[in-house]
Short mmCIF file of N, CA, C and O in Angstrom, two decimals:
data_model
loop_
_atom_site.label_atom_id
_atom_site.label_comp_id
_atom_site.label_asym_id
_atom_site.label_seq_id
_atom_site.Cartn_x
_atom_site.Cartn_y
_atom_site.Cartn_z
N MET W 1 -13.38 9.67 5.58
CA MET W 1 -12.43 8.88 4.82
C MET W 1 -11.57 9.79 3.94
O MET W 1 -10.36 9.59 3.86
N LEU W 2 -12.19 10.76 3.30
CA LEU W 2 -11.42 11.66 2.44
C LEU W 2 -10.42 12.48 3.25
O LEU W 2 -9.29 12.71 2.80
N GLU W 3 -10.81 12.89 4.45
CA GLU W 3 -9.89 13.63 5.30
C GLU W 3 -8.65 12.79 5.60
O GLU W 3 -7.52 13.27 5.52
N ASP W 4 -8.87 11.49 5.92
CA ASP W 4 -7.74 10.59 6.16
C ASP W 4 -6.87 10.47 4.91
O ASP W 4 -5.64 10.44 4.99
N PHE W 5 -7.52 10.38 3.75
CA PHE W 5 -6.78 10.27 2.50
C PHE W 5 -5.87 11.48 2.28
O PHE W 5 -4.71 11.35 1.96
N TRP W 6 -6.42 12.68 2.49
CA TRP W 6 -5.65 13.89 2.25
C TRP W 6 -4.55 14.08 3.29
O TRP W 6 -3.52 14.70 3.01
N GLN W 7 -4.74 13.54 4.48
CA GLN W 7 -3.75 13.68 5.56
C GLN W 7 -2.65 12.62 5.49
O GLN W 7 -1.61 12.76 6.12
N ALA W 8 -2.88 11.57 4.75
CA ALA W 8 -1.94 10.44 4.72
C ALA W 8 -0.60 10.84 4.09
O ALA W 8 -0.53 11.78 3.29
N ARG W 9 0.42 10.09 4.46
CA ARG W 9 1.73 10.31 3.84
C ARG W 9 1.63 10.05 2.35
O ARG W 9 0.99 9.09 1.92
N ARG W 10 2.25 10.87 1.59
CA ARG W 10 2.27 10.68 0.15
C ARG W 10 3.38 9.69 -0.21
O ARG W 10 4.41 9.65 0.46
N PRO W 11 3.16 8.92 -1.26
CA PRO W 11 4.25 8.04 -1.69
C PRO W 11 5.43 8.87 -2.19
O PRO W 11 5.25 10.03 -2.58
N PRO W 12 6.61 8.29 -2.17
CA PRO W 12 7.78 9.05 -2.64
C PRO W 12 7.69 9.32 -4.15
O PRO W 12 6.97 8.63 -4.87
N LEU W 13 8.44 10.31 -4.58
CA LEU W 13 8.56 10.55 -6.02
C LEU W 13 9.14 9.31 -6.67
O LEU W 13 9.90 8.55 -6.05
N GLU W 14 8.81 9.10 -7.92
CA GLU W 14 9.30 7.91 -8.63
C GLU W 14 10.83 7.85 -8.60
O GLU W 14 11.41 6.79 -8.38
N SER W 15 11.49 8.98 -8.81
CA SER W 15 12.96 8.99 -8.82
C SER W 15 13.52 8.62 -7.46
O SER W 15 14.51 7.88 -7.37
N THR W 16 12.89 9.07 -6.38
CA THR W 16 13.33 8.74 -5.03
C THR W 16 13.12 7.25 -4.76
O THR W 16 13.99 6.57 -4.21
N TRP W 17 11.95 6.74 -5.17
CA TRP W 17 11.64 5.33 -4.97
C TRP W 17 12.66 4.47 -5.72
O TRP W 17 13.17 3.50 -5.17
N ASN W 18 12.95 4.84 -6.95
CA ASN W 18 13.94 4.07 -7.74
C ASN W 18 15.30 4.07 -7.06
O ASN W 18 15.96 3.03 -6.95
N LYS W 19 15.75 5.23 -6.58
CA LYS W 19 17.05 5.31 -5.90
C LYS W 19 17.05 4.46 -4.63
O LYS W 19 18.03 3.76 -4.35
N ASN W 20 15.96 4.51 -3.87
CA ASN W 20 15.86 3.69 -2.66
C ASN W 20 15.92 2.21 -2.98
O ASN W 20 16.62 1.44 -2.32
N LEU W 21 15.16 1.78 -3.99
CA LEU W 21 15.16 0.36 -4.37
C LEU W 21 16.56 -0.09 -4.77
O LEU W 21 17.01 -1.18 -4.38
N GLN W 22 17.24 0.73 -5.54
CA GLN W 22 18.61 0.40 -5.96
C GLN W 22 19.53 0.29 -4.74
O GLN W 22 20.31 -0.65 -4.62
N ARG W 23 19.43 1.25 -3.84
CA ARG W 23 20.28 1.27 -2.64
C ARG W 23 19.99 0.06 -1.75
O ARG W 23 20.90 -0.60 -1.26
N TRP W 24 18.71 -0.24 -1.55
CA TRP W 24 18.34 -1.38 -0.72
C TRP W 24 18.80 -2.69 -1.33
O TRP W 24 19.22 -3.60 -0.62
N ALA W 25 18.72 -2.80 -2.64
CA ALA W 25 19.18 -4.02 -3.31
C ALA W 25 20.67 -4.22 -3.08
O ALA W 25 21.11 -5.33 -2.73
N VAL W 26 21.45 -3.18 -3.27
CA VAL W 26 22.90 -3.27 -3.05
C VAL W 26 23.18 -3.67 -1.60
O VAL W 26 24.00 -4.55 -1.33
N SER W 27 22.47 -3.05 -0.65
CA SER W 27 22.65 -3.37 0.77
C SER W 27 22.33 -4.84 1.07
O SER W 27 22.93 -5.45 1.94
N ALA W 28 21.36 -5.38 0.34
CA ALA W 28 20.94 -6.77 0.55
C ALA W 28 21.77 -7.76 -0.27
O ALA W 28 21.54 -8.96 -0.21
N GLY W 29 22.72 -7.25 -1.05
CA GLY W 29 23.54 -8.13 -1.87
C GLY W 29 22.83 -8.62 -3.12
O GLY W 29 23.19 -9.65 -3.67
N ILE W 30 21.82 -7.88 -3.55
CA ILE W 30 21.05 -8.24 -4.75
C ILE W 30 21.50 -7.34 -5.90
O ILE W 30 21.70 -6.14 -5.71
N ASN W 31 21.65 -7.92 -7.07
CA ASN W 31 22.00 -7.14 -8.25
C ASN W 31 20.85 -6.17 -8.56
O ASN W 31 19.73 -6.61 -8.83
N PRO W 32 21.10 -4.87 -8.53
CA PRO W 32 20.02 -3.91 -8.74
C PRO W 32 19.63 -3.68 -10.20
O PRO W 32 18.70 -2.93 -10.48
N TYR W 33 20.32 -4.35 -11.11
CA TYR W 33 20.05 -4.14 -12.54
C TYR W 33 18.58 -4.43 -12.85
O TYR W 33 18.06 -5.48 -12.54
N GLY W 34 17.91 -3.46 -13.44
CA GLY W 34 16.52 -3.64 -13.87
C GLY W 34 15.50 -3.43 -12.78
O GLY W 34 14.30 -3.49 -13.03
N LEU W 35 15.92 -3.19 -11.55
CA LEU W 35 15.00 -2.98 -10.45
C LEU W 35 14.48 -1.55 -10.49
O LEU W 35 15.26 -0.60 -10.60
N SER W 36 13.16 -1.39 -10.43
CA SER W 36 12.57 -0.06 -10.50
C SER W 36 11.19 -0.07 -9.85
O SER W 36 10.72 -1.11 -9.39
N VAL W 37 10.57 1.09 -9.86
CA VAL W 37 9.21 1.23 -9.34
C VAL W 37 8.29 0.21 -10.02
O VAL W 37 7.42 -0.38 -9.40
N LYS W 38 8.50 0.00 -11.29
CA LYS W 38 7.65 -0.95 -12.03
C LYS W 38 7.77 -2.36 -11.47
O LYS W 38 6.82 -3.13 -11.53
N SER W 39 8.92 -2.71 -10.89
CA SER W 39 9.08 -4.02 -10.26
C SER W 39 8.08 -4.17 -9.11
O SER W 39 7.44 -5.21 -8.97
N SER W 40 7.95 -3.13 -8.31
CA SER W 40 7.01 -3.15 -7.19
C SER W 40 5.58 -3.25 -7.70
O SER W 40 4.76 -4.01 -7.16
N ARG W 41 5.27 -2.49 -8.73
CA ARG W 41 3.93 -2.50 -9.31
C ARG W 41 3.58 -3.88 -9.85
O ARG W 41 2.50 -4.41 -9.60
N LYS W 42 4.53 -4.48 -10.57
CA LYS W 42 4.29 -5.81 -11.13
C LYS W 42 4.12 -6.84 -10.02
O LYS W 42 3.29 -7.75 -10.12
N THR W 43 4.89 -6.70 -8.95
CA THR W 43 4.78 -7.63 -7.83
C THR W 43 3.39 -7.54 -7.21
O THR W 43 2.74 -8.56 -7.00
N LEU W 44 2.93 -6.32 -6.94
CA LEU W 44 1.61 -6.15 -6.34
C LEU W 44 0.53 -6.73 -7.24
O LEU W 44 -0.37 -7.44 -6.78
N GLU W 45 0.61 -6.47 -8.54
CA GLU W 45 -0.40 -7.00 -9.46
C GLU W 45 -0.40 -8.53 -9.46
O GLU W 45 -1.46 -9.15 -9.42
N SER W 46 0.78 -9.12 -9.50
CA SER W 46 0.84 -10.59 -9.52
C SER W 46 0.32 -11.17 -8.21
O SER W 46 -0.35 -12.20 -8.21
N TRP W 47 0.60 -10.49 -7.09
CA TRP W 47 0.09 -10.96 -5.80
C TRP W 47 -1.43 -10.89 -5.76
O TRP W 47 -2.09 -11.82 -5.29
N LEU W 48 -2.00 -9.79 -6.24
CA LEU W 48 -3.46 -9.65 -6.23
C LEU W 48 -4.12 -10.72 -7.09
O LEU W 48 -5.10 -11.34 -6.67
N ILE W 49 -3.59 -10.94 -8.27
CA ILE W 49 -4.14 -11.96 -9.17
C ILE W 49 -4.04 -13.35 -8.52
O ILE W 49 -5.00 -14.11 -8.49
N ALA W 50 -2.85 -13.67 -7.98
CA ALA W 50 -2.64 -14.99 -7.36
C ALA W 50 -3.52 -15.19 -6.14
O ALA W 50 -3.87 -16.32 -5.80
N SER W 51 -3.90 -14.09 -5.49
CA SER W 51 -4.73 -14.18 -4.28
C SER W 51 -6.22 -14.22 -4.59
O SER W 51 -7.04 -14.29 -3.69
N GLY W 52 -6.56 -14.17 -5.87
CA GLY W 52 -7.95 -14.32 -6.26
C GLY W 52 -8.74 -13.04 -6.40
O GLY W 52 -9.96 -13.08 -6.53
N VAL W 53 -8.08 -11.88 -6.36
CA VAL W 53 -8.80 -10.63 -6.58
C VAL W 53 -9.28 -10.61 -8.03
O VAL W 53 -8.54 -11.00 -8.94
N VAL W 54 -10.49 -10.20 -8.23
CA VAL W 54 -11.11 -10.21 -9.56
C VAL W 54 -10.26 -9.39 -10.54
O VAL W 54 -9.82 -8.29 -10.23
N GLU W 55 -10.02 -9.96 -11.72
CA GLU W 55 -9.16 -9.33 -12.73
C GLU W 55 -9.56 -7.89 -13.03
O GLU W 55 -8.70 -7.01 -13.13
N SER W 56 -10.85 -7.66 -13.19
CA SER W 56 -11.28 -6.30 -13.54
C SER W 56 -10.98 -5.32 -12.42
O SER W 56 -10.67 -4.15 -12.68
N THR W 57 -11.02 -5.77 -11.17
CA THR W 57 -10.68 -4.91 -10.04
C THR W 57 -9.21 -4.54 -10.07
O THR W 57 -8.83 -3.38 -9.89
N VAL W 58 -8.35 -5.52 -10.32
CA VAL W 58 -6.91 -5.26 -10.41
C VAL W 58 -6.64 -4.34 -11.58
O VAL W 58 -5.86 -3.38 -11.48
N CYS W 59 -7.28 -4.61 -12.70
CA CYS W 59 -7.10 -3.80 -13.91
C CYS W 59 -7.44 -2.34 -13.64
O CYS W 59 -6.65 -1.44 -13.95
N LEU W 60 -8.58 -2.09 -13.03
CA LEU W 60 -9.00 -0.72 -12.74
C LEU W 60 -8.09 -0.06 -11.71
O LEU W 60 -7.71 1.10 -11.84
N ARG W 61 -7.72 -0.81 -10.69
CA ARG W 61 -6.88 -0.26 -9.62
C ARG W 61 -5.52 0.17 -10.14
O ARG W 61 -4.96 1.17 -9.73
N GLN W 62 -4.98 -0.60 -11.07
CA GLN W 62 -3.65 -0.32 -11.58
C GLN W 62 -3.65 0.61 -12.79
O GLN W 62 -2.61 0.97 -13.30
N GLY W 63 -4.83 0.94 -13.28
CA GLY W 63 -4.92 1.90 -14.37
C GLY W 63 -4.74 1.30 -15.76
O GLY W 63 -4.50 2.01 -16.72
N HIS W 64 -4.86 -0.01 -15.88
CA HIS W 64 -4.78 -0.64 -17.20
C HIS W 64 -6.06 -0.34 -17.98
O HIS W 64 -7.14 -0.30 -17.40
N ASP W 65 -5.92 -0.17 -19.27
CA ASP W 65 -7.11 0.13 -20.05
C ASP W 65 -7.80 -1.12 -20.58
O ASP W 65 -8.86 -1.05 -21.15
N SER W 66 -7.19 -2.27 -20.39
CA SER W 66 -7.86 -3.51 -20.78
C SER W 66 -7.29 -4.67 -19.98
O SER W 66 -6.17 -4.62 -19.48
N LEU W 67 -8.09 -5.70 -19.85
CA LEU W 67 -7.62 -6.90 -19.14
C LEU W 67 -6.44 -7.52 -19.86
O LEU W 67 -5.52 -8.03 -19.23
N THR W 68 -6.44 -7.46 -21.18
CA THR W 68 -5.36 -8.07 -21.96
C THR W 68 -4.01 -7.46 -21.60
O THR W 68 -3.01 -8.15 -21.53
N SER W 69 -4.00 -6.15 -21.33
CA SER W 69 -2.73 -5.47 -21.06
C SER W 69 -2.09 -5.91 -19.74
O SER W 69 -0.92 -5.67 -19.53
N MET W 70 -2.84 -6.56 -18.86
CA MET W 70 -2.26 -6.99 -17.59
C MET W 70 -2.24 -8.50 -17.41
O MET W 70 -1.77 -9.00 -16.41
N ARG W 71 -2.68 -9.23 -18.40
CA ARG W 71 -2.77 -10.69 -18.27
C ARG W 71 -1.41 -11.37 -18.07
O ARG W 71 -1.34 -12.48 -17.59
N HIS W 72 -0.32 -10.71 -18.46
CA HIS W 72 0.98 -11.34 -18.31
C HIS W 72 1.40 -11.47 -16.85
O HIS W 72 2.39 -12.07 -16.53
N TYR W 73 0.60 -10.92 -15.90
CA TYR W 73 0.89 -11.08 -14.48
C TYR W 73 0.28 -12.36 -13.91
O TYR W 73 0.49 -12.67 -12.76
N GLN W 74 -0.49 -13.05 -14.72
CA GLN W 74 -1.15 -14.26 -14.26
C GLN W 74 -0.27 -15.48 -14.50
O GLN W 74 0.65 -15.46 -15.30
N GLY W 75 -0.57 -16.52 -13.79
CA GLY W 75 0.11 -17.79 -14.01
C GLY W 75 1.49 -17.89 -13.38
O GLY W 75 2.24 -18.79 -13.70
N LEU W 76 1.84 -16.96 -12.49
CA LEU W 76 3.12 -17.07 -11.82
C LEU W 76 3.05 -18.20 -10.81
O LEU W 76 2.02 -18.41 -10.17
N ALA W 77 4.11 -18.93 -10.68
CA ALA W 77 4.13 -20.11 -9.81
C ALA W 77 4.55 -19.72 -8.39
O ALA W 77 5.73 -19.52 -8.12
N PHE W 78 3.57 -19.60 -7.50
CA PHE W 78 3.85 -19.37 -6.08
C PHE W 78 3.59 -20.66 -5.33
O PHE W 78 2.60 -21.35 -5.60
N SER W 79 4.46 -20.98 -4.39
CA SER W 79 4.24 -22.17 -3.56
C SER W 79 3.07 -21.87 -2.61
O SER W 79 2.66 -20.72 -2.44
N ASP W 80 2.55 -22.91 -1.98
CA ASP W 80 1.46 -22.71 -1.02
C ASP W 80 1.89 -21.80 0.12
O ASP W 80 1.13 -20.94 0.56
N ASP W 81 3.12 -21.97 0.59
CA ASP W 81 3.63 -21.12 1.67
C ASP W 81 3.75 -19.67 1.21
O ASP W 81 3.39 -18.74 1.94
N GLU W 82 4.26 -19.45 0.00
CA GLU W 82 4.38 -18.10 -0.52
C GLU W 82 3.01 -17.45 -0.67
O GLU W 82 2.83 -16.28 -0.31
N LEU W 83 2.06 -18.20 -1.20
CA LEU W 83 0.72 -17.66 -1.39
C LEU W 83 0.07 -17.32 -0.06
O LEU W 83 -0.58 -16.28 0.07
N ARG W 84 0.28 -18.14 0.96
CA ARG W 84 -0.24 -17.84 2.30
C ARG W 84 0.36 -16.53 2.80
O ARG W 84 -0.34 -15.66 3.32
N ASP W 85 1.68 -16.36 2.65
CA ASP W 85 2.35 -15.14 3.09
C ASP W 85 1.91 -13.92 2.29
O ASP W 85 1.76 -12.83 2.84
N ILE W 86 1.70 -14.10 0.99
CA ILE W 86 1.23 -13.02 0.13
C ILE W 86 -0.14 -12.53 0.60
O ILE W 86 -0.37 -11.33 0.77
N LYS W 87 -1.05 -13.47 0.83
CA LYS W 87 -2.40 -13.10 1.27
C LYS W 87 -2.35 -12.40 2.62
O LYS W 87 -3.04 -11.40 2.84
N LYS W 88 -1.51 -12.90 3.51
CA LYS W 88 -1.36 -12.28 4.84
C LYS W 88 -0.89 -10.83 4.70
O LYS W 88 -1.41 -9.93 5.35
N GLN W 89 0.08 -10.59 3.82
CA GLN W 89 0.60 -9.23 3.63
C GLN W 89 -0.44 -8.33 2.99
O GLN W 89 -0.60 -7.17 3.38
N LEU W 90 -1.15 -8.82 1.98
CA LEU W 90 -2.18 -8.00 1.33
C LEU W 90 -3.27 -7.59 2.31
O LEU W 90 -3.72 -6.44 2.31
N ILE W 91 -3.67 -8.51 3.18
CA ILE W 91 -4.69 -8.21 4.19
C ILE W 91 -4.14 -7.15 5.16
O ILE W 91 -4.84 -6.21 5.51
N ALA W 92 -2.87 -7.28 5.54
CA ALA W 92 -2.26 -6.29 6.44
C ALA W 92 -2.25 -4.90 5.79
O ALA W 92 -2.32 -3.89 6.49
N TRP W 93 -2.17 -4.84 4.47
CA TRP W 93 -2.17 -3.57 3.74
C TRP W 93 -3.58 -3.04 3.51
O TRP W 93 -3.77 -2.01 2.89
N GLY W 94 -4.59 -3.81 3.94
CA GLY W 94 -5.96 -3.33 3.81
C GLY W 94 -6.76 -3.86 2.64
O GLY W 94 -7.87 -3.43 2.41
N PHE W 95 -6.20 -4.82 1.91
CA PHE W 95 -6.95 -5.42 0.81
C PHE W 95 -7.92 -6.43 1.37
O PHE W 95 -7.61 -7.15 2.33
N SER W 96 -9.11 -6.52 0.80
CA SER W 96 -10.06 -7.56 1.20
C SER W 96 -10.01 -8.66 0.15
O SER W 96 -10.21 -8.41 -1.02
N LEU W 97 -9.73 -9.84 0.60
CA LEU W 97 -9.59 -10.98 -0.32
C LEU W 97 -10.74 -11.94 -0.18
O LEU W 97 -11.34 -12.09 0.82
#
């Protein structure tokens, strides 16, 4: 497992990721204002919480030092269809729900 980890593609640098997100937003006709790496991080956290992953697991995975610091990701209103799609995507990424 560790060998696979070390061989895997590394995520892009934060600056590269930010530039890509901005570029993709413009291409999609979305206002890129405020879009950043943190947007992706917040999305993943909200998806994990909405999908029923234990709070402490999400907290540790994302590097929060307390549950309180990440509680603002809870309570987002996802429709049943959105939640189904979210869970499907998380499973495809290797999360166990």
